[in-house]
GROMACS .gro file of C-alpha atoms in nm:
model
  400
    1UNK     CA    1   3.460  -3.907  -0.851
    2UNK     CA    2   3.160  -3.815  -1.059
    3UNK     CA    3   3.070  -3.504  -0.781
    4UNK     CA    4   3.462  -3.407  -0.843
    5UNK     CA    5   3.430  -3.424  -1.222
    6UNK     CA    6   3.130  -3.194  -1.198
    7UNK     CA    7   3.222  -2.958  -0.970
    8UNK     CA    8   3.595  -2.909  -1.176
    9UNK     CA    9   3.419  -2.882  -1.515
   10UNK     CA   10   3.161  -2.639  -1.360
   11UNK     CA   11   3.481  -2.413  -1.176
   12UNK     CA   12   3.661  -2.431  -1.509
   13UNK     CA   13   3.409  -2.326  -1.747
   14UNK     CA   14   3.323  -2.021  -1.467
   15UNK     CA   15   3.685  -1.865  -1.501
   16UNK     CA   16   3.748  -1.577  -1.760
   17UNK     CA   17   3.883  -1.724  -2.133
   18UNK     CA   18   4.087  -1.505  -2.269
   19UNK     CA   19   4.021  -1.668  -2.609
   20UNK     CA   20   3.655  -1.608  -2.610
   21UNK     CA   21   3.556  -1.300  -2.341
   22UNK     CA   22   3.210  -1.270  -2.457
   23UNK     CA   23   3.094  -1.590  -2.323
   24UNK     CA   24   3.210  -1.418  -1.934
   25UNK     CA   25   3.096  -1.069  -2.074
   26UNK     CA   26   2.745  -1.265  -2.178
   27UNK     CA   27   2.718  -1.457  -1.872
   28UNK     CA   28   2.825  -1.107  -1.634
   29UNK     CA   29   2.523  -0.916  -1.797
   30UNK     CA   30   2.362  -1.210  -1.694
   31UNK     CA   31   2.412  -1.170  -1.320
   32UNK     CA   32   2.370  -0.818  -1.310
   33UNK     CA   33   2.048  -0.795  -1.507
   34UNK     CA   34   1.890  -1.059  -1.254
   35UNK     CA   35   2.033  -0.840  -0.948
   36UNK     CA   36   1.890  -0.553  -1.087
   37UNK     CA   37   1.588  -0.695  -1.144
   38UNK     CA   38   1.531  -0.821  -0.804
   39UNK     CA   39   1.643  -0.545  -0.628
   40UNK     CA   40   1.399  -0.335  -0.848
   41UNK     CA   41   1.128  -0.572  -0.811
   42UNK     CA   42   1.210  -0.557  -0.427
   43UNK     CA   43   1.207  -0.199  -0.370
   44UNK     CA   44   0.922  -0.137  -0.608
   45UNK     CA   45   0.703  -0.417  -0.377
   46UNK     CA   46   0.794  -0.258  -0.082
   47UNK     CA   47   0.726   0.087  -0.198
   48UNK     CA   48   0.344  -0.042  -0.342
   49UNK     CA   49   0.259  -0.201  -0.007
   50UNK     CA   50   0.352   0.060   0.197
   51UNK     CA   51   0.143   0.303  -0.029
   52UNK     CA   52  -0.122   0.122  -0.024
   53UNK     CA   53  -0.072   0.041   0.376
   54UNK     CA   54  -0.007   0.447   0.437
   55UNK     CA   55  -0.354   0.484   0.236
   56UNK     CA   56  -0.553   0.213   0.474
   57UNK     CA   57  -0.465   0.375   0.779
   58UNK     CA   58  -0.544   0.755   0.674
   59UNK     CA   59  -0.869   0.638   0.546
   60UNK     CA   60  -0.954   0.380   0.811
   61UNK     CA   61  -0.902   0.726   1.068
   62UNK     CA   62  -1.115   0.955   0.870
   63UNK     CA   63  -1.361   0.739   0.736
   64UNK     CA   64  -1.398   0.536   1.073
   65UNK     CA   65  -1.377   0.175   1.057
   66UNK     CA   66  -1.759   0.104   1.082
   67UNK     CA   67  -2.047   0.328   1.056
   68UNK     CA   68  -2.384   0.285   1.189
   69UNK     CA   69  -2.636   0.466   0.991
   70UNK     CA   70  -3.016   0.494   0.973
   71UNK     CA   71  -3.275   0.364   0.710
   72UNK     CA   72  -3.547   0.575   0.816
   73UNK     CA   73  -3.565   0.955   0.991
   74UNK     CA   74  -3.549   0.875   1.412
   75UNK     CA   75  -3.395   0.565   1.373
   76UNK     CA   76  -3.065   0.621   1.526
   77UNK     CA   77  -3.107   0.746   1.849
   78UNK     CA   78  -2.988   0.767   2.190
   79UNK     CA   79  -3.150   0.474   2.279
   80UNK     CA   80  -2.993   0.269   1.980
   81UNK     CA   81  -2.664   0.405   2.113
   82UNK     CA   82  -2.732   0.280   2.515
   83UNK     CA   83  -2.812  -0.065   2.382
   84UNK     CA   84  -2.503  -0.139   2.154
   85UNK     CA   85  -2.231   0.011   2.374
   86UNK     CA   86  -2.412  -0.258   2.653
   87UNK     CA   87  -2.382  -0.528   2.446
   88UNK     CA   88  -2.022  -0.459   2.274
   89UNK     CA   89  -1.813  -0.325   2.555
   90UNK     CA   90  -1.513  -0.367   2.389
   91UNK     CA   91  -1.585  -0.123   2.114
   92UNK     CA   92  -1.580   0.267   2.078
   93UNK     CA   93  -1.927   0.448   2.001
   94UNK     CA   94  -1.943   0.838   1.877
   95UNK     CA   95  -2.264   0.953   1.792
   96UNK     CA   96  -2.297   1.277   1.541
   97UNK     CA   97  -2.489   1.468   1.340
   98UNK     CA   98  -2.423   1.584   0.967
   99UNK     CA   99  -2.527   1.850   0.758
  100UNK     CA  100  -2.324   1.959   0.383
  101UNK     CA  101  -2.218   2.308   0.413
  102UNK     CA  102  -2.043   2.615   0.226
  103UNK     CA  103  -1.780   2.792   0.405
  104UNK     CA  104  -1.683   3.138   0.337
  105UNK     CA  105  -1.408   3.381   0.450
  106UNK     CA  106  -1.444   3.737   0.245
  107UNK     CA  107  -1.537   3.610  -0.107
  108UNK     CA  108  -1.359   3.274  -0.066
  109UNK     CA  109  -1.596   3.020  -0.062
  110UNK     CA  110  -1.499   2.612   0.027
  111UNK     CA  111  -1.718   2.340  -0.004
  112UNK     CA  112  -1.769   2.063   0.276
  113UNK     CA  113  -1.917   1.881   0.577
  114UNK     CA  114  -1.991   1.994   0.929
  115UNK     CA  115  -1.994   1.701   1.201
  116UNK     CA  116  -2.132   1.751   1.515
  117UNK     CA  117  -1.993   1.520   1.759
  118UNK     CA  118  -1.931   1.479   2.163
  119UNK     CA  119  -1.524   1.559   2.124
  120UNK     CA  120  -1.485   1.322   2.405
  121UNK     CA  121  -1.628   0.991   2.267
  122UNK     CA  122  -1.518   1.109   1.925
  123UNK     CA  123  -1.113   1.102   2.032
  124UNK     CA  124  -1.220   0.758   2.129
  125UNK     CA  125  -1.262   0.653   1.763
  126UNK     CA  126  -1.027   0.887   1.566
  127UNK     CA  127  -0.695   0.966   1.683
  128UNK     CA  128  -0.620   1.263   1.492
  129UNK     CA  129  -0.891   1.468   1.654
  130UNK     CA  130  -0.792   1.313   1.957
  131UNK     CA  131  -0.455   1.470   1.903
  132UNK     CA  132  -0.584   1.779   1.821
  133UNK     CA  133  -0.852   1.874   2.097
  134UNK     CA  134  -0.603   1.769   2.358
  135UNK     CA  135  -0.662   2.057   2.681
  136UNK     CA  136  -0.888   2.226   2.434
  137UNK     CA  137  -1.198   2.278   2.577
  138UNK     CA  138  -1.533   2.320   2.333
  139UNK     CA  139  -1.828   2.607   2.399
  140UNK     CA  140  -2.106   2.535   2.227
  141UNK     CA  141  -2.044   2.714   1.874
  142UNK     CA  142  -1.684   2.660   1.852
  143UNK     CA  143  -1.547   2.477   1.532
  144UNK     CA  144  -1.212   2.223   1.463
  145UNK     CA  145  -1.131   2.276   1.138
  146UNK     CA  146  -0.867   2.115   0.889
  147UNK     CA  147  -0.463   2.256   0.852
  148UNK     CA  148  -0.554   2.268   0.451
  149UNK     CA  149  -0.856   2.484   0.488
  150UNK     CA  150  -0.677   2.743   0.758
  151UNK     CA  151  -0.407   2.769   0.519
  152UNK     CA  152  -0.639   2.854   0.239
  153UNK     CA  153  -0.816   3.080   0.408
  154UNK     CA  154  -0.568   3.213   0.667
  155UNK     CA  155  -0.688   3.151   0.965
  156UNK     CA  156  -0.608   3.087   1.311
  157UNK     CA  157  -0.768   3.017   1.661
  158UNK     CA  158  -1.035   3.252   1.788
  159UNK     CA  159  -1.100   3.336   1.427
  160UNK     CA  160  -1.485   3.344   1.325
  161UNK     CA  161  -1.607   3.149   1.051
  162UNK     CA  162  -1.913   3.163   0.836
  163UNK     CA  163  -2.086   2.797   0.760
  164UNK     CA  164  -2.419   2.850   0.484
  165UNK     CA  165  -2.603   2.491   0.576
  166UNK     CA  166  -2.717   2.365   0.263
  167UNK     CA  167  -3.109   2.299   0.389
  168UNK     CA  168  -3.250   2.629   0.319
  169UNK     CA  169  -3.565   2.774   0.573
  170UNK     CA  170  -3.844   2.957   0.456
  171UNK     CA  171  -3.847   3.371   0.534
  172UNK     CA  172  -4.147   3.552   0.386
  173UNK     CA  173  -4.190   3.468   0.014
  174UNK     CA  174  -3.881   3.324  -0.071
  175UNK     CA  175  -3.656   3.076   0.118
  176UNK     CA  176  -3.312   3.154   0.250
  177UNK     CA  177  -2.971   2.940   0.378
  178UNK     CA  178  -2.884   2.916   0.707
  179UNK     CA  179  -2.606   3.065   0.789
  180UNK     CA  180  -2.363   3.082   1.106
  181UNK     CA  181  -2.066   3.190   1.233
  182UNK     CA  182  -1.835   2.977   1.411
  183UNK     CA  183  -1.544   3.040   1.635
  184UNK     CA  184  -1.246   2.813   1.550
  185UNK     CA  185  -1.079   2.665   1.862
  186UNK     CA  186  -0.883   2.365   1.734
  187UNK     CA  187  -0.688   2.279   1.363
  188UNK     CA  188  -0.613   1.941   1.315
  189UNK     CA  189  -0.400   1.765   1.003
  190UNK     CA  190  -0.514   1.394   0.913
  191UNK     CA  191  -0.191   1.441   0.613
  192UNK     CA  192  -0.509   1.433   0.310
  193UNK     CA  193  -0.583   1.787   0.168
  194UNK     CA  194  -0.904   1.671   0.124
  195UNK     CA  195  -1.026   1.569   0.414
  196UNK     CA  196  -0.855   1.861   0.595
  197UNK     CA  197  -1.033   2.098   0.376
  198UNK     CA  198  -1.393   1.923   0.360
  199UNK     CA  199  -1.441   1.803   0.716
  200UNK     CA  200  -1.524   2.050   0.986
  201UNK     CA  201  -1.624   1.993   1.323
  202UNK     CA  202  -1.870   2.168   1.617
  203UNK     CA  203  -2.017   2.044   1.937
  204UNK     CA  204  -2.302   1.803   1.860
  205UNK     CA  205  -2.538   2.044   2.063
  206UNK     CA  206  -2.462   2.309   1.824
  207UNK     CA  207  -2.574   2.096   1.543
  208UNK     CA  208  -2.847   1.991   1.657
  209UNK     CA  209  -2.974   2.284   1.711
  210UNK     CA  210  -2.940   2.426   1.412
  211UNK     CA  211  -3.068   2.151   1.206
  212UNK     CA  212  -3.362   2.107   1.461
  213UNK     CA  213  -3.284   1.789   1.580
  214UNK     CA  214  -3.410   1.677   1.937
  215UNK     CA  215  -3.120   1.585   2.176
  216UNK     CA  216  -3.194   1.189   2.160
  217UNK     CA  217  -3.155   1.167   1.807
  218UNK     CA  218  -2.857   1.141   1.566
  219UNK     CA  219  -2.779   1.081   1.196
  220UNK     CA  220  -2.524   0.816   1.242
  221UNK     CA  221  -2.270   0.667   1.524
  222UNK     CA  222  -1.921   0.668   1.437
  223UNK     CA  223  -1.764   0.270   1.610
  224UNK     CA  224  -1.367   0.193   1.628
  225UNK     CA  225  -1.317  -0.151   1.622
  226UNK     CA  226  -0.974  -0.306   1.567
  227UNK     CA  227  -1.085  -0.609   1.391
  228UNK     CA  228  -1.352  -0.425   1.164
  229UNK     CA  229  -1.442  -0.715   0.935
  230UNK     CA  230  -1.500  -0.951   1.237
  231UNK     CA  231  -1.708  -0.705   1.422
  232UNK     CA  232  -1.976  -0.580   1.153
  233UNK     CA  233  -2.111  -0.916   1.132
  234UNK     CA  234  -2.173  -0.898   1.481
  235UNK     CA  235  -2.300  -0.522   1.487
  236UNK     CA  236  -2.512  -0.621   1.216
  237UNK     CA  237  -2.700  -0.917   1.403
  238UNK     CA  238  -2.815  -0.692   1.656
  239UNK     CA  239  -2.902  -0.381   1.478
  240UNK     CA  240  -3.261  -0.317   1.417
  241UNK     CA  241  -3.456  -0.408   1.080
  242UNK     CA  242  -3.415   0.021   1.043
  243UNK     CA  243  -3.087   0.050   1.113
  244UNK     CA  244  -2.772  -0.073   0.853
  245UNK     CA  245  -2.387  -0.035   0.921
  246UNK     CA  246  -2.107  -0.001   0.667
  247UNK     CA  247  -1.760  -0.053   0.709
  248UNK     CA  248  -1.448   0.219   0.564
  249UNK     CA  249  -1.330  -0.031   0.302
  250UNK     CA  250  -1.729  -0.012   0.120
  251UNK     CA  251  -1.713   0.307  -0.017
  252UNK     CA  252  -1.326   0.279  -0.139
  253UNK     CA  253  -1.379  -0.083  -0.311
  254UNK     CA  254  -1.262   0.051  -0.661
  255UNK     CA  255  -0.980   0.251  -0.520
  256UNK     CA  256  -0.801  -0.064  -0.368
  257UNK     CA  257  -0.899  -0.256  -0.655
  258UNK     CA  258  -0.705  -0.051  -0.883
  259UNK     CA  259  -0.423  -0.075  -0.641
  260UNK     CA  260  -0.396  -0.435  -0.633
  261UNK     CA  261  -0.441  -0.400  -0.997
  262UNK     CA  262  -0.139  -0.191  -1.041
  263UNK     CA  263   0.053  -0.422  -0.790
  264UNK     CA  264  -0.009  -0.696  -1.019
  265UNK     CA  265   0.101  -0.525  -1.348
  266UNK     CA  266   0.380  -0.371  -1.201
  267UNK     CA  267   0.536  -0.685  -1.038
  268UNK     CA  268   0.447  -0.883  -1.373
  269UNK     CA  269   0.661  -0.625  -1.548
  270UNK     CA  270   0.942  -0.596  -1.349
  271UNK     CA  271   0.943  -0.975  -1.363
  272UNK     CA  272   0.997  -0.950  -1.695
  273UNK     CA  273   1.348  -0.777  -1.692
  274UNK     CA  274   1.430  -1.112  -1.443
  275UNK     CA  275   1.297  -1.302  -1.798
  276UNK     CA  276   1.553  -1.096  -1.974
  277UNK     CA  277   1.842  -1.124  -1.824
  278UNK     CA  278   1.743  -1.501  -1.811
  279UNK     CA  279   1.782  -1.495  -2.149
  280UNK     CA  280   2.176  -1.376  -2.147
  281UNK     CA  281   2.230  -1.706  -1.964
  282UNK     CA  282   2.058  -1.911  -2.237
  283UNK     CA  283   2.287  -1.710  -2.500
  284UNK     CA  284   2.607  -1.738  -2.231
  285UNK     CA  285   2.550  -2.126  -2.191
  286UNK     CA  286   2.466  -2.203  -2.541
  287UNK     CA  287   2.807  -2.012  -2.657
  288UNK     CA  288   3.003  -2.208  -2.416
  289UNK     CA  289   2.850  -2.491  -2.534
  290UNK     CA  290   2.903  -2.457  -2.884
  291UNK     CA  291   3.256  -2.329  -2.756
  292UNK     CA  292   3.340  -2.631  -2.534
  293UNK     CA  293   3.182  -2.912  -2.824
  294UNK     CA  294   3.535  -3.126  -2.842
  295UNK     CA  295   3.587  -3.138  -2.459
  296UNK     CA  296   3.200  -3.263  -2.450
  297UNK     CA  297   3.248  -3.515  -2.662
  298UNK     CA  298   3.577  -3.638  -2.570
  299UNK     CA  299   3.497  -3.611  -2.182
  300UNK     CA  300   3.149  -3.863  -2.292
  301UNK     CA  301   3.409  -4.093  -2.468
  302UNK     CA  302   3.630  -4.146  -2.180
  303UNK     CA  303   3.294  -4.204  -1.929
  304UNK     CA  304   3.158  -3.926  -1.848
  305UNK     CA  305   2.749  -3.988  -1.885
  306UNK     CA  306   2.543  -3.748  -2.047
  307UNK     CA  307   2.339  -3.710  -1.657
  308UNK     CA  308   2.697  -3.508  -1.566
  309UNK     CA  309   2.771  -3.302  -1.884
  310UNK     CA  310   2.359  -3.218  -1.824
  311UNK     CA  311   2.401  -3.143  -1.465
  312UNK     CA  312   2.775  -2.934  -1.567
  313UNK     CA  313   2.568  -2.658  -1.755
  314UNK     CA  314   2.270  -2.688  -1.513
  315UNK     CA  315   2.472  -2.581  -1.263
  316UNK     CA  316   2.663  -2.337  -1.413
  317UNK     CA  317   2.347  -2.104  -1.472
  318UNK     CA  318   2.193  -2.217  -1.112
  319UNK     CA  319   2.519  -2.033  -0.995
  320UNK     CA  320   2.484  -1.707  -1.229
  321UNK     CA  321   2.125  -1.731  -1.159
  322UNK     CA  322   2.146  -1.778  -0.749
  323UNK     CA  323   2.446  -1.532  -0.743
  324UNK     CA  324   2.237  -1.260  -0.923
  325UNK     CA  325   1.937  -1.318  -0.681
  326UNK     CA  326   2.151  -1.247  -0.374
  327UNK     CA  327   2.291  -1.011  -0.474
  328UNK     CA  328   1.993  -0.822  -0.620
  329UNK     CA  329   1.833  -0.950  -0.251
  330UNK     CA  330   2.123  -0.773  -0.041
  331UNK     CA  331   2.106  -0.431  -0.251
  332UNK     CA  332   1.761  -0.421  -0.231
  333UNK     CA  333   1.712  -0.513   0.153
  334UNK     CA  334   2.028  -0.214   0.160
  335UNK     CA  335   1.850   0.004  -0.049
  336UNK     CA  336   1.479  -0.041   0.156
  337UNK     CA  337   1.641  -0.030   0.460
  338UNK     CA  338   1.860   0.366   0.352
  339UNK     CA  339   1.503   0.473   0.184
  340UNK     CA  340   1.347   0.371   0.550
  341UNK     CA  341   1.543   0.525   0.755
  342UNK     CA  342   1.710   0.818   0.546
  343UNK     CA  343   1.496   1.104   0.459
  344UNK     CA  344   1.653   1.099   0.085
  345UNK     CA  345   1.318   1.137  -0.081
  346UNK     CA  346   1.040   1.377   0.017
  347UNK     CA  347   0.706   1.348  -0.080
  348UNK     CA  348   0.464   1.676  -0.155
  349UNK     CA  349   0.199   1.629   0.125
  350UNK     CA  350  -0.068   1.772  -0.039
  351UNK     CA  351  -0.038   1.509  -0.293
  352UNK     CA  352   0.070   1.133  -0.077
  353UNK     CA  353  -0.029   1.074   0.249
  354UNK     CA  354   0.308   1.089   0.378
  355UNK     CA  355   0.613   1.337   0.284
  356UNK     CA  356   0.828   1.062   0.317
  357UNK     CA  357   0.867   0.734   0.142
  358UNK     CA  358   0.624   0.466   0.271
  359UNK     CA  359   0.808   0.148   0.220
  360UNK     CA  360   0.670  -0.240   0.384
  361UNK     CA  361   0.786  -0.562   0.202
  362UNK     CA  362   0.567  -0.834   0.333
  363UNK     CA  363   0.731  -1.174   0.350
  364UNK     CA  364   0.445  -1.309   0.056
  365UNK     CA  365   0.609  -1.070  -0.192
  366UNK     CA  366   0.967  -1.145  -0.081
  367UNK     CA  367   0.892  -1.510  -0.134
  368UNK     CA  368   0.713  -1.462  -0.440
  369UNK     CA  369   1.015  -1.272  -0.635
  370UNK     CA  370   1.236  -1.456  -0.501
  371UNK     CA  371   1.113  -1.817  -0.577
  372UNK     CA  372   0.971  -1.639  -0.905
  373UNK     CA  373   1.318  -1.564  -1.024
  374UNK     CA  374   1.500  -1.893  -0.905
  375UNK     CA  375   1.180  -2.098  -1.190
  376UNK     CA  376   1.320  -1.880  -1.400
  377UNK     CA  377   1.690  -1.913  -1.350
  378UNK     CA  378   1.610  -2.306  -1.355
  379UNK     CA  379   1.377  -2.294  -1.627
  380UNK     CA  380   1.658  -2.102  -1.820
  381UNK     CA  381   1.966  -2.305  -1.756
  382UNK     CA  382   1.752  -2.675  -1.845
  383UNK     CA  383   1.757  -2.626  -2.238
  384UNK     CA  384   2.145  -2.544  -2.275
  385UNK     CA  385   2.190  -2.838  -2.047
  386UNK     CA  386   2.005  -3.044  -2.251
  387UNK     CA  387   2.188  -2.966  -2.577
  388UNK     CA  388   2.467  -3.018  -2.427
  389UNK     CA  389   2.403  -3.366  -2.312
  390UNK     CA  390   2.306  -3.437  -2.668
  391UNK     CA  391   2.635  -3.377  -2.824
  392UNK     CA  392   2.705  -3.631  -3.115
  393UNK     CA  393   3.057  -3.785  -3.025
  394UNK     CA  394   3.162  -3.921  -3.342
  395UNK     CA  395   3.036  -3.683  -3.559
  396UNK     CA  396   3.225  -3.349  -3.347
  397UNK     CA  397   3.549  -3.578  -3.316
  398UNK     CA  398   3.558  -3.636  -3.678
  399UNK     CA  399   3.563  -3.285  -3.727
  400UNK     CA  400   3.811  -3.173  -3.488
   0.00000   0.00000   0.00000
């Protein structure tokens, strides 16, 4: 009897009143500020993590999850190399060689770095030169270099390029830059203007040579690991006293920060137009209350305990509350799901990593808004509920 009394008072005071259509119209902005808040909140989520997920993966490629690197000149050599791909089978090793250069086309002139690499263990650790060299075969002065930079400087394959090496050598009395001219024989696009237009790269023979560098010896060896963060504690242990390793994530520590900092602030905001619309069914419940005082108290003077008439206007925001969560949940699964899979929105490449939407809700953010928003639903329906249930009988029967 008591489940029936609640559920008919809760049904009733749901239907449109003719007499009083701004406690519906309050309690309908209600609803749909909470959908649109969650679907916001949803899509917004989704769009963060698959920015910063899109971000991750180009900079994991062209930074190379770990990098072994020397403390001292001679350190890492081919020796060094031998030893660690014994002991860690299971990993990819590239050794290289690096030098800063200036490259220059006419009276264009670009900024960058030159890598000198074995292409064949270095398409074992980066999969966009890997793409690119494929059937390409590499004499000893030929050069891959970045879509962004051919575009700039309008060039294609069998081109020549000039490099000026930054280390100067000394020629009579005064001391001039290297300089070289490379053939380009590959172009490849990692989807970030700036690493397509800083990072250049020759045989590691070439290099070598002309930074005077025996054969054995290298300035760093690029490793591919899947499980990065496992595996540098390991590389670590058996690295030399002389010899450090780094892994991508240590040189972009304030750039994910900020990130997860602007994750934060923007789900804490959009949160906030949940908290607003939470507010409407405060105002919405409270009117009805005030509305519905004589059928309080005369529904507590026949029997009805104050637990029901409590749990009557509980309810009734639960419902406005729950309804506006799934529906904000199904439009904004809908909406991630056309962004995904419809090319609605393109991106400028030069600019994002991607030219089209990058968009991954992860099942910790789904939870989060959505349990977020039902506190607040709850948290917003309990005080009308409570007023309610402390309706004075005689005094509101007097007056009517």
């Amino acid at each position: 009897m008591k489940k029936s009394l609640v559920s008919y008072l809760v049904k009733r005071f749901l239907r449109f009143d003719k007499e009083q259509p701004f406690i519906f119209l309050s309690a309908l902005l209600a609803f749909l500020g909470i959908t649109l808040g969650v679907m916001v909140l949803l899509i917004a989520m989704a769009l963060m993590n698959g920015f910063d997920k899109e971000f991750k993966n180009k900079l994991t490629i062209m930074n190379y999850p770990l990098t072994i690197i020397p403390k001292f000149y001679g350190s890492v050599n081919e020796n060094l190399l031998i030893d660690l791909e014994t002991k860690f089978p299971n990993l990819a090793f590239s050794p290289y060689v690096q030098s800063s250069v200036m490259v220059r086309d006419g009276s264009k002139l670009e900024g960058g770095y030159l890598f000198g690499v074995n292409f064949q263990d270095e398409a074992k650790v980066n999969t966009i030169l890997a793409k690119a060299i494929k059937d390409t075969h590499f004499k000893k002065f030929d050069v891959m270099i970045g879509k962004s930079l051919k575009q700039e400087f309008d060039l294609y394959k069998g081109d020549k390029l000039m490099y000026i090496f930054t280390q100067v050598e000394p020629g009579g009395l005064s001391v001039t830059p290297k300089l070289k001219r490379f053939k380009v024989n590959a172009i490849f696009d990692s989807g970030l203007t700036a690493y397509d237009k800083a990072y250049s790269y020759t045989t590691l023979s070439a290099l070598q040579t002309m930074m005077h560098m025996p054969s054995n010896m290298y300035d760093g060896i690029h490793v591919y690991s899947k499980t990065p963060h496992k595996d540098i504690v390991k590389i670590q242990a058996a690295l030399p006293m002389s010899v450090s390793v780094k892994g991508w994530w240590e040189d972009n520590l304030n750039f994910f920060a900020a990130l997860e900092m602007e994750k934060t602030s923007l789900f804490i905001v959009l949160m906030l137009i949940i908290l607003i619309a939470a507010i409407n069914i405060i105002s919405s419940l409270l009117m009805t209350v005030m509305n519905r005082r004589g059928e309080i108290a005369l529904l507590l003077s026949l029997g009805a305990t104050t637990a029901e008439i409590k749990k009557v206007f509980l309810y009734l925001g639960i419902i406005i509350g729950i309804g506006g969560i799934l529906a904000g949940m199904f439009f904004g699964l809908s909406g991630i799901w056309i962004l995904s899979n419809f090319d609605i929105v393109s991106l400028p490449k030069d600019v994002y990593p991607t030219s089209t939407l990058p968009l991954d809700l992860t099942l910790v953010d789904f939870t989060l808004i959505v349990v977020g928003a039902f506190f607040i639903v709850v948290g917003s329906s309990y005080y009308p509920a409570k007023k309610a249930s402390e309706v004075d009988i005689l005094t509101v029967l007097h007056n009517e």
